[in-house]
Short mmCIF file of C-alpha atoms in Angstrom, two decimals:
data_model
loop_
_atom_site.label_atom_id
_atom_site.label_comp_id
_atom_site.label_asym_id
_atom_site.label_seq_id
_atom_site.Cartn_x
_atom_site.Cartn_y
_atom_site.Cartn_z
CA MET A 891 57.49 -49.48 -196.98
CA GLN A 892 60.22 -46.85 -197.26
CA ILE A 893 60.21 -44.26 -200.06
CA PHE A 894 63.40 -42.77 -201.55
CA GLN A 895 63.48 -39.64 -203.71
CA HIS A 896 65.72 -38.05 -206.31
CA TYR A 897 67.88 -35.07 -205.34
CA ILE A 898 67.87 -32.46 -208.12
CA GLY A 899 68.90 -28.83 -207.81
CA GLY A 900 68.92 -29.05 -204.03
CA GLN A 901 65.34 -30.38 -203.90
CA PHE A 902 63.93 -33.85 -203.26
CA SER A 903 61.40 -35.22 -205.75
CA ASP A 904 59.55 -38.47 -206.49
CA GLY A 905 60.38 -38.59 -210.19
CA ALA A 906 58.03 -39.46 -213.04
CA THR A 907 57.35 -42.98 -211.72
CA GLN A 908 58.52 -45.32 -208.98
CA PHE A 909 59.83 -48.87 -208.89
CA GLU A 910 60.04 -51.51 -206.18
CA SER A 911 63.32 -52.57 -204.59
CA LEU A 912 63.76 -56.10 -203.25
CA ASP A 913 65.52 -57.15 -200.06
CA PRO A 914 68.04 -59.75 -201.34
CA ALA A 915 67.90 -61.62 -198.03
CA THR A 916 64.17 -62.33 -198.39
CA GLY A 917 63.33 -61.59 -202.02
CA GLN A 918 60.53 -59.32 -200.74
CA VAL A 919 59.76 -55.69 -201.63
CA TRP A 920 60.95 -53.31 -198.92
CA ALA A 921 61.09 -49.85 -200.57
CA LEU A 922 59.92 -47.68 -203.44
CA MET A 923 62.49 -45.78 -205.49
CA ALA A 924 62.02 -42.73 -207.67
CA ASN A 925 62.48 -43.74 -211.32
CA ALA A 926 64.07 -41.12 -213.57
CA CYS A 927 62.65 -40.37 -217.00
CA GLU A 928 64.38 -38.23 -219.62
CA ASP A 929 62.81 -35.06 -218.19
CA ASP A 930 64.25 -35.87 -214.75
CA VAL A 931 67.67 -36.46 -216.28
CA ASN A 932 67.48 -33.21 -218.19
CA ALA A 933 66.45 -31.32 -215.05
CA ALA A 934 69.42 -32.77 -213.16
CA VAL A 935 71.90 -31.86 -215.89
CA GLN A 936 70.44 -28.36 -216.23
CA ALA A 937 70.78 -27.91 -212.46
CA ALA A 938 74.41 -29.09 -212.59
CA GLN A 939 75.28 -26.77 -215.45
CA GLY A 940 73.54 -23.84 -213.75
CA ALA A 941 75.53 -24.47 -210.60
CA PHE A 942 78.79 -24.84 -212.56
CA LEU A 943 78.33 -21.40 -214.12
CA SER A 944 76.99 -19.72 -210.98
CA PRO A 945 79.15 -17.20 -209.10
CA GLU A 946 78.40 -19.08 -205.88
CA TRP A 947 80.34 -22.12 -207.17
CA ALA A 948 82.52 -20.85 -210.02
CA GLY A 949 83.68 -17.96 -207.85
CA MET A 950 84.31 -20.05 -204.75
CA THR A 951 87.95 -20.46 -203.80
CA ALA A 952 89.49 -23.90 -203.92
CA THR A 953 90.16 -23.66 -200.19
CA ALA A 954 86.48 -23.04 -199.54
CA ARG A 955 85.55 -26.06 -201.68
CA GLY A 956 87.93 -28.14 -199.62
CA LYS A 957 86.31 -27.00 -196.38
CA LEU A 958 82.87 -28.04 -197.65
CA LEU A 959 84.24 -31.47 -198.58
CA SER A 960 85.82 -31.76 -195.15
CA THR A 961 82.45 -31.03 -193.53
CA LEU A 962 80.88 -33.68 -195.78
CA ALA A 963 83.52 -36.18 -194.63
CA ASP A 964 82.60 -35.51 -191.00
CA LEU A 965 78.88 -35.99 -191.69
CA VAL A 966 79.50 -39.23 -193.59
CA ALA A 967 81.53 -40.54 -190.65
CA GLU A 968 78.79 -39.54 -188.20
CA ASN A 969 76.11 -41.26 -190.29
CA ALA A 970 78.16 -44.28 -191.39
CA GLN A 971 76.16 -46.83 -189.41
CA ARG A 972 72.81 -45.60 -190.75
CA LEU A 973 74.12 -45.64 -194.32
CA ALA A 974 75.60 -49.11 -193.75
CA GLU A 975 72.28 -50.49 -192.53
CA ILE A 976 70.47 -49.12 -195.58
CA GLU A 977 73.08 -50.49 -197.98
CA THR A 978 72.89 -53.89 -196.31
CA ARG A 979 69.10 -53.91 -196.56
CA ASP A 980 69.00 -52.87 -200.22
CA THR A 981 71.96 -54.83 -201.64
CA GLY A 982 72.50 -57.79 -199.28
CA LYS A 983 76.11 -56.76 -198.61
CA ILE A 984 76.87 -57.92 -195.07
CA ILE A 985 76.76 -55.35 -192.28
CA ARG A 986 80.28 -56.06 -191.04
CA GLU A 987 81.58 -54.98 -194.48
CA THR A 988 79.27 -52.00 -195.10
CA SER A 989 79.98 -50.62 -191.61
CA ALA A 990 83.75 -50.73 -192.07
CA GLN A 991 83.73 -49.61 -195.69
CA ILE A 992 81.45 -46.59 -195.27
CA ALA A 993 83.39 -45.40 -192.24
CA TYR A 994 86.48 -45.44 -194.49
CA VAL A 995 84.63 -43.65 -197.31
CA ALA A 996 84.86 -40.50 -195.19
CA GLU A 997 88.65 -40.64 -195.66
CA TYR A 998 88.22 -40.25 -199.43
CA PHE A 999 86.31 -37.01 -198.94
CA ARG A 1000 88.97 -35.82 -196.48
CA TYR A 1001 91.81 -36.68 -198.86
CA PHE A 1002 90.33 -34.76 -201.78
CA ALA A 1003 89.29 -31.93 -199.47
CA GLY A 1004 92.98 -31.49 -198.74
CA LEU A 1005 93.88 -31.62 -202.43
CA ALA A 1006 91.32 -29.05 -203.55
CA ASP A 1007 93.72 -26.09 -203.21
CA LYS A 1008 96.79 -28.05 -204.32
CA ILE A 1009 95.91 -28.04 -208.04
CA GLU A 1010 98.74 -26.16 -209.68
CA GLY A 1011 99.46 -24.86 -213.15
CA ALA A 1012 102.86 -24.28 -214.73
CA HIS A 1013 105.00 -21.51 -216.22
CA LEU A 1014 106.52 -22.37 -219.60
CA PRO A 1015 110.06 -21.25 -220.54
CA ILE A 1016 108.75 -20.13 -223.91
CA ASP A 1017 111.07 -19.49 -226.87
CA LYS A 1018 109.74 -15.94 -227.49
CA PRO A 1019 111.38 -13.08 -225.56
CA ASP A 1020 108.30 -10.84 -225.43
CA MET A 1021 105.85 -13.46 -224.16
CA GLU A 1022 104.86 -14.95 -220.79
CA VAL A 1023 103.04 -18.28 -221.12
CA TRP A 1024 101.49 -20.32 -218.38
CA LEU A 1025 99.07 -23.18 -217.94
CA ARG A 1026 95.95 -23.14 -215.78
CA ARG A 1027 94.12 -26.27 -214.67
CA GLU A 1028 90.39 -25.64 -214.71
CA PRO A 1029 87.39 -27.89 -213.96
CA VAL A 1030 86.24 -29.93 -216.96
CA GLY A 1031 82.56 -29.06 -216.38
CA VAL A 1032 79.47 -31.16 -215.73
CA VAL A 1033 80.27 -34.75 -214.76
CA ALA A 1034 77.90 -37.67 -215.28
CA ALA A 1035 78.79 -40.33 -212.71
CA VAL A 1036 77.24 -43.77 -213.21
CA VAL A 1037 77.79 -46.33 -210.45
CA PRO A 1038 76.77 -49.95 -209.85
CA TRP A 1039 75.07 -51.23 -206.70
CA ASN A 1040 78.09 -52.97 -205.16
CA SER A 1041 80.12 -50.76 -202.79
CA GLN A 1042 78.26 -47.82 -204.25
CA LEU A 1043 79.07 -45.26 -201.55
CA PHE A 1044 82.76 -46.03 -202.06
CA LEU A 1045 82.46 -46.05 -205.86
CA SER A 1046 80.54 -42.77 -205.73
CA ALA A 1047 82.97 -41.09 -203.33
CA VAL A 1048 85.92 -41.74 -205.66
CA LYS A 1049 84.04 -39.78 -208.34
CA ILE A 1050 82.19 -37.11 -206.37
CA ALA A 1051 85.12 -36.11 -204.16
CA PRO A 1052 87.73 -35.36 -206.88
CA ALA A 1053 85.12 -33.85 -209.20
CA LEU A 1054 83.92 -31.35 -206.58
CA ALA A 1055 87.47 -30.68 -205.38
CA ALA A 1056 88.37 -29.71 -208.94
CA GLY A 1057 85.35 -27.39 -209.18
CA CYS A 1058 83.12 -29.56 -211.38
CA THR A 1059 79.46 -30.29 -210.73
CA VAL A 1060 77.97 -33.78 -210.78
CA VAL A 1061 74.88 -35.73 -211.79
CA LEU A 1062 75.15 -39.20 -210.27
CA LYS A 1063 72.94 -42.05 -211.45
CA ALA A 1064 72.74 -44.79 -208.86
CA SER A 1065 72.07 -48.32 -210.09
CA GLU A 1066 68.43 -49.36 -210.20
CA ASP A 1067 69.61 -52.46 -208.28
CA GLY A 1068 69.92 -51.21 -204.72
CA PRO A 1069 70.07 -47.38 -205.01
CA ALA A 1070 68.80 -46.61 -201.50
CA PRO A 1071 72.16 -45.74 -199.86
CA MET A 1072 72.96 -43.11 -202.50
CA LEU A 1073 69.51 -41.53 -202.24
CA GLU A 1074 69.96 -41.49 -198.46
CA PHE A 1075 73.44 -39.98 -198.88
CA ALA A 1076 71.76 -37.07 -200.67
CA LYS A 1077 70.07 -36.09 -197.39
CA ILE A 1078 73.49 -35.89 -195.74
CA PHE A 1079 74.99 -33.91 -198.61
CA ASP A 1080 72.08 -31.46 -198.41
CA GLN A 1081 73.11 -30.49 -194.88
CA VAL A 1082 76.63 -29.35 -195.81
CA GLY A 1083 75.92 -26.02 -197.50
CA PHE A 1084 77.09 -26.60 -201.07
CA PRO A 1085 75.35 -24.34 -203.64
CA LYS A 1086 72.19 -25.97 -205.00
CA GLY A 1087 72.78 -28.13 -208.05
CA VAL A 1088 76.45 -28.88 -207.37
CA LEU A 1089 75.52 -32.54 -206.79
CA ASN A 1090 72.38 -34.20 -208.13
CA ILE A 1091 71.48 -37.85 -207.44
CA ILE A 1092 68.96 -39.84 -209.45
CA THR A 1093 68.27 -43.49 -210.17
CA GLY A 1094 66.64 -45.47 -212.94
CA GLY A 1095 67.29 -48.08 -215.58
CA PRO A 1096 69.24 -48.14 -218.85
CA ASP A 1097 67.09 -45.43 -220.48
CA ALA A 1098 68.02 -42.97 -217.74
CA GLY A 1099 71.68 -43.90 -218.09
CA ALA A 1100 71.58 -43.40 -221.86
CA ALA A 1101 69.85 -40.03 -221.55
CA LEU A 1102 72.46 -38.88 -219.04
CA THR A 1103 75.63 -40.05 -220.77
CA ARG A 1104 74.66 -38.63 -224.16
CA HIS A 1105 73.31 -35.34 -222.80
CA PRO A 1106 74.79 -32.38 -224.75
CA LYS A 1107 75.66 -30.48 -221.55
CA VAL A 1108 77.67 -33.35 -220.01
CA ASP A 1109 81.44 -32.82 -220.32
CA HIS A 1110 82.82 -35.96 -218.66
CA VAL A 1111 81.42 -39.42 -217.92
CA ALA A 1112 82.81 -41.42 -215.00
CA PHE A 1113 81.51 -44.99 -215.05
CA THR A 1114 81.98 -48.13 -212.99
CA GLY A 1115 80.40 -51.34 -214.25
CA GLY A 1116 80.57 -53.95 -216.97
CA ALA A 1117 82.40 -53.78 -220.29
CA GLU A 1118 79.26 -54.12 -222.41
CA THR A 1119 77.57 -51.17 -220.71
CA ALA A 1120 80.82 -49.22 -221.09
CA ARG A 1121 80.67 -49.77 -224.84
CA HIS A 1122 77.21 -48.17 -224.91
CA ILE A 1123 78.51 -45.25 -222.85
CA VAL A 1124 81.43 -44.69 -225.20
CA ARG A 1125 79.00 -44.70 -228.14
CA ASN A 1126 76.79 -42.22 -226.29
CA SER A 1127 79.77 -39.97 -225.62
CA ALA A 1128 80.19 -39.59 -229.38
CA GLU A 1129 77.03 -37.46 -229.22
CA ASN A 1130 78.46 -34.91 -226.78
CA LEU A 1131 82.21 -35.62 -227.20
CA ALA A 1132 82.47 -36.04 -223.43
CA THR A 1133 85.69 -37.46 -222.06
CA THR A 1134 85.37 -40.75 -220.19
CA SER A 1135 86.93 -42.62 -217.29
CA LEU A 1136 85.92 -46.27 -217.10
CA GLU A 1137 86.49 -48.61 -214.17
CA LEU A 1138 85.26 -51.98 -215.37
CA GLY A 1139 85.39 -55.64 -214.37
CA GLY A 1140 88.09 -58.26 -214.15
CA LYS A 1141 89.09 -61.91 -213.90
CA SER A 1142 91.99 -61.19 -211.61
CA PRO A 1143 94.72 -63.83 -211.20
CA PHE A 1144 95.69 -64.84 -207.68
CA ILE A 1145 99.13 -66.47 -208.01
CA VAL A 1146 100.57 -68.68 -205.27
CA PHE A 1147 104.16 -69.95 -205.57
CA ASP A 1148 105.56 -72.96 -203.78
CA ASP A 1149 107.46 -70.81 -201.26
CA ALA A 1150 104.40 -68.86 -200.17
CA ASP A 1151 103.05 -68.88 -196.63
CA ILE A 1152 100.14 -71.28 -197.21
CA GLU A 1153 97.97 -70.07 -194.33
CA SER A 1154 98.43 -66.40 -195.14
CA ALA A 1155 97.82 -66.91 -198.87
CA ALA A 1156 94.70 -68.98 -198.19
CA ASN A 1157 93.28 -66.29 -195.91
CA ALA A 1158 93.97 -63.67 -198.55
CA GLN A 1159 92.32 -65.84 -201.21
CA VAL A 1160 89.23 -66.23 -199.03
CA SER A 1161 89.08 -62.44 -198.69
CA GLY A 1162 89.83 -61.98 -202.38
CA ILE A 1163 86.97 -64.11 -203.69
CA PHE A 1164 84.43 -64.73 -200.92
CA ALA A 1165 84.38 -61.34 -199.18
CA ALA A 1166 81.51 -59.17 -200.43
CA THR A 1167 80.02 -62.50 -201.59
CA GLY A 1168 82.41 -62.26 -204.53
CA GLN A 1169 80.64 -59.11 -205.77
CA SER A 1170 83.79 -57.09 -206.31
CA CYS A 1171 85.45 -55.89 -209.50
CA VAL A 1172 88.86 -56.91 -208.11
CA ALA A 1173 87.74 -60.35 -206.93
CA GLY A 1174 90.66 -62.78 -207.16
CA SER A 1175 88.55 -65.23 -209.15
CA ARG A 1176 91.36 -67.15 -210.93
CA LEU A 1177 93.61 -69.08 -208.55
CA LEU A 1178 96.91 -70.04 -210.21
CA VAL A 1179 98.82 -72.26 -207.79
CA HIS A 1180 102.17 -74.01 -208.20
CA ALA A 1181 101.59 -77.67 -209.07
CA SER A 1182 103.76 -78.92 -206.19
CA ILE A 1183 101.50 -77.35 -203.55
CA LYS A 1184 98.16 -77.47 -205.33
CA ASP A 1185 96.67 -80.33 -203.31
CA GLU A 1186 97.82 -78.90 -199.98
CA PHE A 1187 96.61 -75.41 -200.82
CA LEU A 1188 93.24 -76.55 -202.14
CA ALA A 1189 92.66 -78.69 -199.05
CA CYS A 1190 93.37 -75.67 -196.83
CA LEU A 1191 91.16 -73.43 -198.95
CA LYS A 1192 88.32 -75.96 -199.07
CA ALA A 1193 88.28 -76.22 -195.28
CA LYS A 1194 88.17 -72.43 -194.92
CA ALA A 1195 85.42 -72.07 -197.55
CA GLU A 1196 83.24 -74.70 -195.89
CA ALA A 1197 83.68 -73.02 -192.49
CA ILE A 1198 82.37 -69.67 -193.76
CA VAL A 1199 79.22 -68.52 -191.96
CA ILE A 1200 76.41 -67.91 -194.46
CA GLY A 1201 73.47 -65.98 -193.12
CA ALA A 1202 71.40 -62.85 -192.84
CA PRO A 1203 73.40 -59.81 -193.99
CA ASP A 1204 72.38 -57.73 -190.97
CA ASP A 1205 73.93 -60.26 -188.54
CA MET A 1206 77.49 -59.34 -187.51
CA ALA A 1207 78.34 -63.05 -187.37
CA THR A 1208 77.59 -63.50 -191.09
CA GLU A 1209 80.61 -63.75 -193.40
CA VAL A 1210 78.80 -64.36 -196.71
CA GLY A 1211 75.35 -62.98 -197.43
CA PRO A 1212 73.04 -63.18 -200.43
CA LEU A 1213 73.81 -62.05 -203.95
CA CYS A 1214 72.21 -58.72 -204.79
CA THR A 1215 69.86 -60.04 -207.50
CA MET A 1216 68.30 -63.30 -208.63
CA ARG A 1217 69.85 -62.60 -212.05
CA GLN A 1218 73.34 -63.04 -210.59
CA ARG A 1219 72.42 -66.33 -208.97
CA GLU A 1220 71.08 -67.68 -212.24
CA THR A 1221 74.23 -66.55 -214.07
CA ALA A 1222 76.42 -68.39 -211.54
CA LYS A 1223 74.38 -71.57 -211.89
CA ASP A 1224 74.60 -71.42 -215.69
CA LEU A 1225 78.36 -70.78 -215.86
CA ILE A 1226 79.09 -73.55 -213.37
CA ALA A 1227 76.93 -76.05 -215.27
CA ARG A 1228 78.63 -75.18 -218.56
CA SER A 1229 82.07 -75.51 -216.95
CA LEU A 1230 81.28 -78.91 -215.47
CA ASP A 1231 80.04 -80.05 -218.88
CA VAL A 1232 83.52 -79.52 -220.36
CA GLY A 1233 85.40 -81.36 -217.61
CA ALA A 1234 85.77 -78.98 -214.65
CA LYS A 1235 85.29 -80.51 -211.17
CA LEU A 1236 83.55 -79.07 -208.12
CA VAL A 1237 85.78 -78.93 -205.06
CA THR A 1238 83.04 -77.45 -202.88
CA GLY A 1239 79.78 -75.53 -203.21
CA GLY A 1240 78.18 -74.96 -206.57
CA VAL A 1241 74.51 -75.47 -205.64
CA ALA A 1242 72.17 -72.56 -204.85
CA LEU A 1243 70.89 -72.66 -201.28
CA GLU A 1244 67.27 -73.49 -200.53
CA GLY A 1245 64.86 -70.99 -199.00
CA ASP A 1246 64.23 -67.27 -199.30
CA GLY A 1247 66.71 -64.81 -200.70
CA PHE A 1248 69.42 -64.96 -203.35
CA TYR A 1249 71.98 -67.07 -201.51
CA PHE A 1250 74.81 -68.94 -203.21
CA PRO A 1251 77.57 -70.79 -201.31
CA PRO A 1252 81.32 -70.24 -201.58
CA THR A 1253 82.31 -72.37 -204.57
CA ILE A 1254 85.66 -73.74 -205.80
CA ILE A 1255 86.04 -75.29 -209.27
CA ASP A 1256 89.14 -77.25 -210.31
CA CYS A 1257 89.76 -76.59 -214.00
CA ALA A 1258 92.80 -78.87 -214.41
CA ASN A 1259 90.98 -80.88 -217.09
CA ALA A 1260 89.08 -77.93 -218.54
CA PRO A 1261 91.47 -75.08 -219.43
CA ASP A 1262 88.80 -73.52 -221.65
CA ALA A 1263 85.97 -73.71 -219.10
CA PRO A 1264 83.66 -70.66 -219.17
CA CYS A 1265 84.27 -70.07 -215.47
CA LEU A 1266 87.87 -69.06 -216.26
CA SER A 1267 87.02 -66.24 -218.65
CA ASN A 1268 83.62 -64.92 -217.55
CA GLU A 1269 83.12 -62.60 -214.60
CA PHE A 1270 80.66 -64.22 -212.16
CA PHE A 1271 80.28 -61.34 -209.72
CA GLY A 1272 79.68 -64.04 -207.15
CA PRO A 1273 81.61 -66.30 -204.70
CA VAL A 1274 83.05 -68.65 -207.31
CA LEU A 1275 86.78 -69.46 -207.60
CA SER A 1276 88.32 -71.21 -210.62
CA VAL A 1277 91.62 -73.06 -210.14
CA LEU A 1278 94.54 -73.92 -212.45
CA SER A 1279 98.09 -74.97 -211.64
CA PHE A 1280 101.43 -73.98 -213.17
CA GLU A 1281 104.91 -75.52 -213.27
CA ASP A 1282 107.16 -72.47 -213.39
CA GLU A 1283 107.25 -68.68 -213.35
CA ALA A 1284 107.01 -68.27 -217.11
CA GLU A 1285 103.85 -70.37 -217.24
CA ALA A 1286 102.35 -68.41 -214.34
CA ILE A 1287 102.92 -65.14 -216.21
CA GLU A 1288 101.42 -66.53 -219.41
CA MET A 1289 98.33 -67.76 -217.56
CA ALA A 1290 97.95 -64.53 -215.58
CA ASN A 1291 97.96 -62.46 -218.77
CA ASP A 1292 95.63 -64.83 -220.62
CA THR A 1293 92.63 -62.53 -220.22
CA GLU A 1294 91.01 -59.55 -221.90
CA PHE A 1295 90.84 -57.85 -218.51
CA GLY A 1296 93.64 -56.24 -216.53
CA LEU A 1297 92.37 -54.70 -213.32
CA ALA A 1298 94.23 -56.46 -210.50
CA ALA A 1299 96.50 -59.36 -209.59
CA GLY A 1300 97.85 -60.97 -206.44
CA VAL A 1301 101.28 -62.58 -206.10
CA PHE A 1302 102.26 -64.69 -203.10
CA THR A 1303 105.95 -65.54 -202.74
CA GLN A 1304 108.79 -65.01 -200.27
CA ASN A 1305 111.25 -64.47 -203.13
CA LEU A 1306 111.73 -60.72 -203.50
CA THR A 1307 113.39 -60.81 -206.93
CA ARG A 1308 110.65 -63.10 -208.24
CA ALA A 1309 108.05 -60.68 -206.87
CA HIS A 1310 109.63 -57.83 -208.84
CA ARG A 1311 109.73 -59.90 -212.02
CA MET A 1312 106.05 -60.73 -211.63
CA ILE A 1313 105.15 -57.08 -210.97
CA ASN A 1314 106.92 -56.09 -214.19
CA ALA A 1315 105.40 -58.88 -216.29
CA ILE A 1316 101.74 -58.85 -215.23
CA ARG A 1317 99.47 -56.61 -217.31
CA SER A 1318 97.17 -55.09 -214.72
CA GLY A 1319 96.56 -51.73 -213.12
CA ILE A 1320 97.07 -53.05 -209.59
CA VAL A 1321 99.44 -55.74 -208.30
CA TRP A 1322 99.23 -56.82 -204.66
CA VAL A 1323 102.18 -58.81 -203.28
CA ASN A 1324 101.52 -61.00 -200.24
CA THR A 1325 98.23 -59.16 -199.63
CA TYR A 1326 94.95 -58.55 -201.47
CA ARG A 1327 92.08 -56.02 -201.69
CA ALA A 1328 94.00 -53.25 -199.90
CA VAL A 1329 92.82 -49.76 -200.94
CA SER A 1330 93.57 -46.17 -199.96
CA PRO A 1331 92.46 -42.72 -201.14
CA ILE A 1332 96.14 -41.97 -201.76
CA ALA A 1333 96.60 -44.86 -204.25
CA PRO A 1334 95.22 -44.79 -207.82
CA PHE A 1335 92.79 -47.56 -208.76
CA GLY A 1336 92.07 -48.72 -212.32
CA GLY A 1337 93.05 -51.15 -215.03
CA TYR A 1338 94.09 -52.09 -218.55
CA GLY A 1339 92.20 -53.59 -221.49
CA LEU A 1340 88.55 -54.44 -220.84
CA SER A 1341 89.06 -53.29 -217.28
CA GLY A 1342 88.85 -49.71 -218.54
CA HIS A 1343 90.96 -46.57 -218.48
CA GLY A 1344 91.46 -43.61 -216.18
CA ARG A 1345 92.17 -43.84 -212.46
CA GLU A 1346 90.20 -43.33 -209.26
CA GLY A 1347 91.97 -42.31 -206.07
CA GLY A 1348 95.21 -40.39 -205.77
CA LEU A 1349 96.29 -37.16 -207.40
CA GLN A 1350 95.75 -38.57 -210.91
CA ALA A 1351 92.02 -38.91 -210.25
CA LEU A 1352 91.79 -35.22 -209.38
CA LEU A 1353 93.60 -34.22 -212.57
CA ASP A 1354 91.18 -36.32 -214.64
CA TYR A 1355 88.45 -33.82 -213.69
CA THR A 1356 90.46 -30.85 -214.97
CA THR A 1357 91.39 -29.48 -218.36
CA ILE A 1358 94.33 -27.32 -219.42
CA LYS A 1359 94.03 -23.67 -220.41
CA THR A 1360 97.13 -22.13 -222.05
CA VAL A 1361 97.54 -18.39 -221.45
CA TRP A 1362 99.73 -16.15 -223.65
CA LEU A 1363 100.62 -12.67 -222.41
CA ARG A 1364 102.61 -10.31 -224.65
CA THR A 1365 104.93 -8.20 -222.52
CA SER A 1366 106.16 -5.76 -225.20
CA ASP A 1367 104.58 -2.31 -225.51
CA ASP A 1368 105.69 -2.03 -229.15
CA PRO A 1369 103.01 -2.39 -231.84
CA ILE A 1370 102.74 -5.81 -233.52
CA PRO A 1371 104.88 -5.21 -236.64
CA ASP A 1372 103.24 -7.57 -239.13
CA PRO A 1373 99.76 -9.09 -238.56
CA PHE A 1374 100.40 -11.80 -241.15
CA ILE A 1375 103.31 -13.43 -239.35
CA MET A 1376 102.77 -15.67 -236.37
CA ARG A 1377 104.94 -14.60 -233.44
#
């Protein structure tokens, strides 16, 4: 039985209580996690605020902050395999994905390390001859970062890295579902040499999240998760007037035109919905395929789905592992049953696998006779693809935008002008053309509508952790002539 602790003010602690964490591959308890109460949350925020105001951090140059982040990047890269193994054990995400993803997470810390001393202000050509006015970008303050269990080292890095580069301090709450990799990451962070309290990592349930996001000393909340939880966070932020950045879910359209490369598009669709066992906010979960190629494309996709290797997540041969929780598996079963009741048809999959663990097979549902099926509008967070067909470009656009979400979209076509029209017409924060699920620290990531606001990655993410200070300097030595007139 492994035991994982909180990291608060540069110290490791067990927290008020502990809770058990299940191995999704077996359904058995494998570790004990510290469970944050309100006192733990308060201690973490107090540590973050103390560090933010301390001369060791507030007085550190931006270049020095960047060097610390660069050292952190090196340590993450060195420890990527160990972190990957822990994430696989605690969340069920397959080892071939966690290994590759965590190795790439180091690049996010390197990118923002390089940006730390590139934050610039501006001089204003003010309309008053005896004034110099300039703008300074300063850190917003204490950041509450709340992350889900899926891809949590990646989703944490895109918050921690820009926040620290900007000079903020952070309290990160890892999801109670699979927090082990973040609590292990704390041990790596502790080796770097940051001032104590700059980063604090805790875990716990909704009560801990509520205490953190409404805390009066929190200045910004960065959240990744579901829309309903985001609503609670926004309500909580009314207590402290914290700014928010929200990266939420999606029902992303994956659009295949009749001139697309069938094999390439099918491979991308497999990656878009079945990779990570479908547990991805950008999962291409709505396939919109041109009616003239629907049968051919579905046949190709069905063959690929049924050839996927389902197995233990720590086996490099496995392509789809278990879902992270039993709750997700039950949600998938319920949504599929309700969709079949209104006329949708199973193409493949759809039945939970027998035996230990939270396994669910790659599933394709044809919704041709059920345009209002629940599977088309609800986020599964599982390996379930819903399919509709379209007759022309205008219908494809209408169907793509028929959602409250707007995180991502994929367009597959060899027609360049059509691709540009689709890019312009689709309401989503990301549009991939003839590819899917590509990410980079250089490129912003985020969405529209119920997919949230704010961006992660790129220069814009760094600026989201800053605030503007306007400085006025009077250059005249003459006395102010009239104190009752604004000048």
